[in-house]
mmCIF file of C-alpha atoms in Angstrom:
data_model
loop_
_atom_site.group_PDB
_atom_site.id
_atom_site.type_symbol
_atom_site.label_atom_id
_atom_site.label_comp_id
_atom_site.label_asym_id
_atom_site.label_seq_id
_atom_site.Cartn_x
_atom_site.Cartn_y
_atom_site.Cartn_z
ATOM 1 C CA GLY V 1 -13.199 -14.957 10.157
ATOM 2 C CA GLN V 2 -9.896 -13.214 9.700
ATOM 3 C CA GLN V 3 -10.045 -9.439 9.464
ATOM 4 C CA LEU V 4 -7.549 -6.763 8.597
ATOM 5 C CA ASN V 5 -7.658 -3.260 10.012
ATOM 6 C CA GLN V 6 -6.283 -0.818 7.483
ATOM 7 C CA SER V 7 -5.620 2.816 8.315
ATOM 8 C CA PRO V 8 -6.101 5.544 7.549
ATOM 9 C CA GLN V 9 -9.309 5.232 5.534
ATOM 10 C CA SER V 10 -8.396 8.284 3.467
ATOM 11 C CA MET V 11 -5.546 10.735 3.048
ATOM 12 C CA PHE V 12 -5.331 14.153 1.426
ATOM 13 C CA ILE V 13 -1.760 15.261 0.780
ATOM 14 C CA GLN V 14 0.247 17.720 -1.262
ATOM 15 C CA GLU V 15 2.392 16.587 -4.144
ATOM 16 C CA GLY V 16 5.895 15.820 -2.919
ATOM 17 C CA GLU V 17 4.858 14.681 0.546
ATOM 18 C CA ASP V 18 5.553 11.215 1.897
ATOM 19 C CA VAL V 19 2.694 8.856 2.714
ATOM 20 C CA SER V 20 2.401 6.033 5.208
ATOM 21 C CA MET V 21 -0.408 3.528 5.679
ATOM 22 C CA ASN V 22 -0.622 0.301 7.633
ATOM 23 C CA CYS V 23 -2.558 -2.859 8.282
ATOM 24 C CA THR V 24 -2.927 -4.873 11.445
ATOM 25 C CA SER V 25 -4.535 -8.207 12.151
ATOM 26 C CA SER V 26 -5.356 -10.418 15.092
ATOM 27 C CA SER V 27 -4.218 -13.388 12.991
ATOM 28 C CA ILE V 28 -0.790 -14.380 11.750
ATOM 29 C CA PHE V 29 -0.194 -14.268 8.009
ATOM 30 C CA ASN V 30 2.485 -15.947 5.911
ATOM 31 C CA THR V 31 2.336 -13.363 3.145
ATOM 32 C CA TRP V 32 1.454 -9.687 3.035
ATOM 33 C CA LEU V 33 0.528 -8.017 -0.234
ATOM 34 C CA TRP V 34 -0.128 -4.416 -1.215
ATOM 35 C CA TYR V 35 -2.382 -3.559 -4.155
ATOM 36 C CA LYS V 36 -3.385 -0.291 -5.820
ATOM 37 C CA GLN V 37 -6.718 0.236 -7.542
ATOM 38 C CA ASP V 38 -7.333 2.993 -10.080
ATOM 39 C CA PRO V 39 -10.914 4.081 -10.827
ATOM 40 C CA GLY V 40 -12.754 1.597 -13.037
ATOM 41 C CA GLU V 41 -10.017 -0.998 -12.875
ATOM 42 C CA GLY V 42 -9.059 -4.018 -10.840
ATOM 43 C CA PRO V 43 -6.447 -4.004 -8.081
ATOM 44 C CA VAL V 44 -2.859 -4.246 -9.302
ATOM 45 C CA LEU V 45 -0.135 -5.848 -7.204
ATOM 46 C CA LEU V 46 2.501 -3.387 -5.963
ATOM 47 C CA ILE V 47 4.598 -5.347 -3.484
ATOM 48 C CA ALA V 48 4.591 -8.877 -2.073
ATOM 49 C CA LEU V 49 6.241 -9.737 1.265
ATOM 50 C CA TYR V 50 7.015 -13.325 2.216
ATOM 51 C CA LYS V 51 9.127 -13.230 5.388
ATOM 52 C CA ALA V 52 8.654 -11.650 8.791
ATOM 53 C CA GLY V 53 10.816 -8.538 9.030
ATOM 54 C CA GLU V 54 11.223 -8.307 5.259
ATOM 55 C CA LEU V 55 11.581 -4.783 3.878
ATOM 56 C CA THR V 56 10.989 -4.460 0.138
ATOM 57 C CA SER V 57 11.064 -1.487 -2.212
ATOM 58 C CA ASN V 58 9.496 -0.898 -5.617
ATOM 59 C CA GLY V 59 10.589 2.507 -6.877
ATOM 60 C CA ARG V 60 9.193 5.124 -4.480
ATOM 61 C CA LEU V 61 7.234 2.469 -2.591
ATOM 62 C CA THR V 62 8.552 0.622 0.449
ATOM 63 C CA ALA V 63 6.695 -2.023 2.417
ATOM 64 C CA GLN V 64 7.554 -4.085 5.467
ATOM 65 C CA PHE V 65 6.310 -7.376 6.856
ATOM 66 C CA GLY V 66 6.014 -6.967 10.613
ATOM 67 C CA ILE V 67 8.085 -9.125 12.936
ATOM 68 C CA THR V 68 4.964 -10.439 14.685
ATOM 69 C CA ARG V 69 3.500 -11.419 11.251
ATOM 70 C CA LYS V 70 0.353 -9.535 12.247
ATOM 71 C CA ASP V 71 1.047 -6.215 10.576
ATOM 72 C CA SER V 72 2.506 -4.479 7.553
ATOM 73 C CA PHE V 73 3.050 -0.938 6.388
ATOM 74 C CA LEU V 74 3.411 0.788 3.028
ATOM 75 C CA ASN V 75 5.292 4.034 2.513
ATOM 76 C CA ILE V 76 5.213 6.186 -0.607
ATOM 77 C CA SER V 77 7.939 8.800 -0.882
ATOM 78 C CA ALA V 78 7.709 12.097 -2.784
ATOM 79 C CA SER V 79 4.106 11.556 -3.914
ATOM 80 C CA ILE V 80 3.022 12.527 -7.420
ATOM 81 C CA PRO V 81 -0.494 13.037 -8.868
ATOM 82 C CA SER V 82 -0.593 9.562 -10.444
ATOM 83 C CA ASP V 83 -0.294 8.013 -6.961
ATOM 84 C CA VAL V 84 -3.992 8.826 -6.530
ATOM 85 C CA GLY V 85 -6.095 5.729 -5.979
ATOM 86 C CA ILE V 86 -7.149 3.203 -3.383
ATOM 87 C CA TYR V 87 -4.461 1.115 -1.716
ATOM 88 C CA PHE V 88 -5.337 -2.272 -0.272
ATOM 89 C CA CYS V 89 -3.372 -4.508 2.011
ATOM 90 C CA ALA V 90 -4.016 -8.239 1.869
ATOM 91 C CA GLY V 91 -2.859 -11.174 3.924
ATOM 92 C CA GLN V 92 -2.493 -14.846 3.083
ATOM 93 C CA GLY V 93 -2.484 -17.506 5.774
ATOM 94 C CA GLY V 94 -2.202 -21.205 5.174
ATOM 95 C CA SER V 95 -4.384 -21.246 2.053
ATOM 96 C CA GLU V 96 -4.349 -19.445 -1.281
ATOM 97 C CA LYS V 97 -7.186 -17.153 -0.228
ATOM 98 C CA LEU V 98 -6.541 -13.492 0.425
ATOM 99 C CA VAL V 99 -8.073 -11.420 3.211
ATOM 100 C CA PHE V 100 -8.277 -7.747 2.273
ATOM 101 C CA GLY V 101 -8.246 -4.551 4.271
ATOM 102 C CA LYS V 102 -10.944 -2.005 3.445
ATOM 103 C CA GLY V 103 -8.536 0.267 1.643
ATOM 104 C CA THR V 104 -6.896 3.667 1.990
ATOM 105 C CA LYS V 105 -8.091 6.288 -0.486
ATOM 106 C CA LEU V 106 -5.236 8.606 -1.414
ATOM 107 C CA THR V 107 -5.753 12.043 -2.904
ATOM 108 C CA VAL V 108 -2.732 14.046 -4.046
ATOM 109 C CA ASN V 109 -3.135 17.767 -4.613
ATOM 110 C CA PRO V 110 -0.772 19.204 -7.236
ATOM 111 C CA ASP K 1 -2.427 -6.934 -20.134
ATOM 112 C CA ALA K 2 -5.181 -9.295 -21.357
ATOM 113 C CA GLY K 3 -4.290 -12.242 -19.091
ATOM 114 C CA ILE K 4 -7.628 -12.188 -17.287
ATOM 115 C CA THR K 5 -10.781 -10.902 -18.938
ATOM 116 C CA GLN K 6 -14.173 -10.249 -17.427
ATOM 117 C CA SER K 7 -17.373 -9.757 -19.376
ATOM 118 C CA PRO K 8 -19.545 -7.848 -19.586
ATOM 119 C CA ARG K 9 -18.002 -4.668 -18.097
ATOM 120 C CA TYR K 10 -21.454 -3.338 -17.243
ATOM 121 C CA LYS K 11 -24.737 -5.169 -16.730
ATOM 122 C CA ILE K 12 -28.183 -4.030 -15.690
ATOM 123 C CA THR K 13 -30.734 -6.684 -14.794
ATOM 124 C CA GLU K 14 -34.032 -7.010 -13.015
ATOM 125 C CA THR K 15 -34.728 -8.574 -9.653
ATOM 126 C CA GLY K 16 -35.337 -12.290 -9.918
ATOM 127 C CA ARG K 17 -33.481 -12.856 -13.182
ATOM 128 C CA GLN K 18 -30.580 -15.258 -13.517
ATOM 129 C CA VAL K 19 -27.327 -13.563 -14.453
ATOM 130 C CA THR K 20 -23.954 -15.050 -15.374
ATOM 131 C CA LEU K 21 -20.710 -13.103 -15.269
ATOM 132 C CA ALA K 22 -17.813 -14.467 -17.272
ATOM 133 C CA CYS K 23 -14.153 -14.720 -16.268
ATOM 134 C CA HIS K 24 -11.484 -16.047 -18.618
ATOM 135 C CA GLN K 25 -7.746 -16.263 -17.949
ATOM 136 C CA THR K 26 -4.980 -17.200 -20.346
ATOM 137 C CA TRP K 27 -2.209 -17.733 -17.786
ATOM 138 C CA ASN K 28 -3.079 -21.399 -17.165
ATOM 139 C CA HIS K 29 -3.497 -20.585 -13.471
ATOM 140 C CA ASN K 30 -4.917 -23.302 -11.242
ATOM 141 C CA ASN K 31 -6.603 -20.952 -8.765
ATOM 142 C CA MET K 32 -9.484 -18.622 -9.597
ATOM 143 C CA PHE K 33 -11.502 -16.375 -7.299
ATOM 144 C CA TRP K 34 -14.572 -14.155 -7.367
ATOM 145 C CA TYR K 35 -14.798 -11.073 -5.134
ATOM 146 C CA ARG K 36 -17.387 -8.359 -4.776
ATOM 147 C CA GLN K 37 -16.438 -4.806 -3.897
ATOM 148 C CA ASP K 38 -18.783 -2.529 -1.999
ATOM 149 C CA LEU K 39 -18.261 0.819 -0.316
ATOM 150 C CA GLY K 40 -17.342 0.300 3.303
ATOM 151 C CA HIS K 41 -16.678 -3.415 2.879
ATOM 152 C CA GLY K 42 -13.666 -3.585 0.629
ATOM 153 C CA LEU K 43 -13.231 -6.849 -1.298
ATOM 154 C CA ARG K 44 -15.142 -9.883 -0.062
ATOM 155 C CA LEU K 45 -14.649 -13.419 -1.322
ATOM 156 C CA ILE K 46 -17.678 -15.066 -2.949
ATOM 157 C CA HIS K 47 -16.396 -18.372 -4.371
ATOM 158 C CA TYR K 48 -13.071 -19.830 -5.363
ATOM 159 C CA SER K 49 -11.604 -22.801 -7.196
ATOM 160 C CA TYR K 50 -8.264 -24.564 -6.903
ATOM 161 C CA GLY K 51 -8.632 -26.482 -10.153
ATOM 162 C CA VAL K 52 -10.989 -28.105 -12.628
ATOM 163 C CA GLN K 53 -14.122 -29.495 -10.966
ATOM 164 C CA ASP K 54 -13.143 -27.890 -7.647
ATOM 165 C CA THR K 55 -15.312 -25.108 -6.163
ATOM 166 C CA ASN K 56 -15.490 -23.666 -2.664
ATOM 167 C CA LYS K 57 -17.652 -21.137 -0.839
ATOM 168 C CA GLY K 58 -16.228 -17.857 0.367
ATOM 169 C CA GLU K 59 -17.546 -15.552 3.051
ATOM 170 C CA VAL K 60 -20.479 -14.145 1.016
ATOM 171 C CA SER K 61 -21.535 -17.091 -1.163
ATOM 172 C CA ASP K 62 -25.319 -17.069 -0.582
ATOM 173 C CA GLY K 63 -27.194 -16.444 -3.834
ATOM 174 C CA TYR K 64 -24.162 -17.211 -6.021
ATOM 175 C CA SER K 65 -22.775 -20.303 -7.701
ATOM 176 C CA VAL K 66 -19.728 -21.155 -9.804
ATOM 177 C CA SER K 67 -18.574 -24.060 -11.939
ATOM 178 C CA ARG K 68 -15.088 -24.958 -13.178
ATOM 179 C CA SER K 69 -15.220 -27.182 -16.260
ATOM 180 C CA ASN K 70 -11.834 -26.089 -17.615
ATOM 181 C CA THR K 71 -8.718 -24.267 -16.417
ATOM 182 C CA GLU K 72 -9.433 -20.986 -18.189
ATOM 183 C CA ASP K 73 -12.974 -20.130 -17.066
ATOM 184 C CA LEU K 74 -14.856 -19.594 -13.818
ATOM 185 C CA PRO K 75 -18.316 -18.161 -14.553
ATOM 186 C CA LEU K 76 -20.245 -16.654 -11.647
ATOM 187 C CA THR K 77 -24.028 -17.156 -11.644
ATOM 188 C CA LEU K 78 -26.569 -15.196 -9.646
ATOM 189 C CA GLU K 79 -29.475 -17.630 -9.528
ATOM 190 C CA SER K 80 -32.143 -15.009 -8.757
ATOM 191 C CA ALA K 81 -30.703 -11.518 -8.727
ATOM 192 C CA ALA K 82 -31.491 -9.299 -5.745
ATOM 193 C CA SER K 83 -30.921 -5.573 -5.256
ATOM 194 C CA SER K 84 -28.407 -6.409 -2.519
ATOM 195 C CA GLN K 85 -26.253 -7.965 -5.217
ATOM 196 C CA THR K 86 -25.722 -4.638 -6.943
ATOM 197 C CA SER K 87 -21.954 -4.353 -6.766
ATOM 198 C CA VAL K 88 -18.694 -4.438 -8.663
ATOM 199 C CA TYR K 89 -17.484 -7.987 -9.183
ATOM 200 C CA PHE K 90 -13.823 -8.908 -9.626
ATOM 201 C CA CYS K 91 -12.362 -12.137 -10.835
ATOM 202 C CA ALA K 92 -8.779 -13.051 -9.902
ATOM 203 C CA SER K 93 -6.375 -15.900 -10.532
ATOM 204 C CA SER K 94 -3.087 -17.207 -9.175
ATOM 205 C CA PRO K 95 -0.713 -19.982 -10.249
ATOM 206 C CA GLY K 96 -1.440 -22.239 -7.299
ATOM 207 C CA GLN K 97 2.046 -22.218 -5.894
ATOM 208 C CA TYR K 98 2.187 -21.654 -2.159
ATOM 209 C CA ASN K 99 1.157 -18.124 -1.270
ATOM 210 C CA SER K 100 1.248 -16.838 -4.830
ATOM 211 C CA PRO K 101 -0.252 -13.349 -5.333
ATOM 212 C CA LEU K 102 -3.598 -12.878 -7.051
ATOM 213 C CA HIS K 103 -3.968 -11.044 -10.351
ATOM 214 C CA PHE K 104 -7.276 -9.289 -10.972
ATOM 215 C CA GLY K 105 -9.496 -8.572 -13.940
ATOM 216 C CA ASN K 106 -10.997 -5.133 -14.536
ATOM 217 C CA GLY K 107 -14.341 -5.932 -13.000
ATOM 218 C CA THR K 108 -18.017 -6.118 -13.919
ATOM 219 C CA ARG K 109 -20.347 -3.453 -12.569
ATOM 220 C CA LEU K 110 -23.734 -5.102 -11.965
ATOM 221 C CA THR K 111 -26.888 -3.161 -11.202
ATOM 222 C CA VAL K 112 -30.017 -5.031 -10.116
ATOM 223 C CA THR K 113 -33.176 -2.939 -10.451
#
């Protein structure tokens, strides 16, 4: 089946630093999505990307849909303590199903 | 945001018992999904439905079943619970338009003893 490789698995950063994480796949996707999960809650959609090469921002978050349609990255600028959580990438191919990466656990030290 | 509700939030059951986890959404979404989340595996798809009376197997469907008798609900049943099914279960829904993002519930933590 389709698999996504998400890296890094975890990050420990200081408040104010920028963060970058990415996902790669051997398969082509039509949509890339980035979710954040807080402890004890379900994943919440941060950014959705629908076109190859698309660059989209949501506040301090920026994500890009790779030109090859096989990768995507998420950047967080000027991190704050509430950015702590697990970030998941997800890809959609020709169906409504999502394939998820295994997540990047972000820790922000004040 | 009460658009998708899972119940119970926590459940402890014994091996061999039948367990049903509820998922209810008020968005009138056509698509509904069940995922399980385990350390080291991320989110894995169990079953999904594209509409009433439609159900499909995901990548880890063995030991689970679903039914879709109306738009709002997709209950997940563990026919005979096993310790390997101890996990956090998430329900999600989407409108059914092409490549529409999924919206998740807050999960059910199931422990099988």
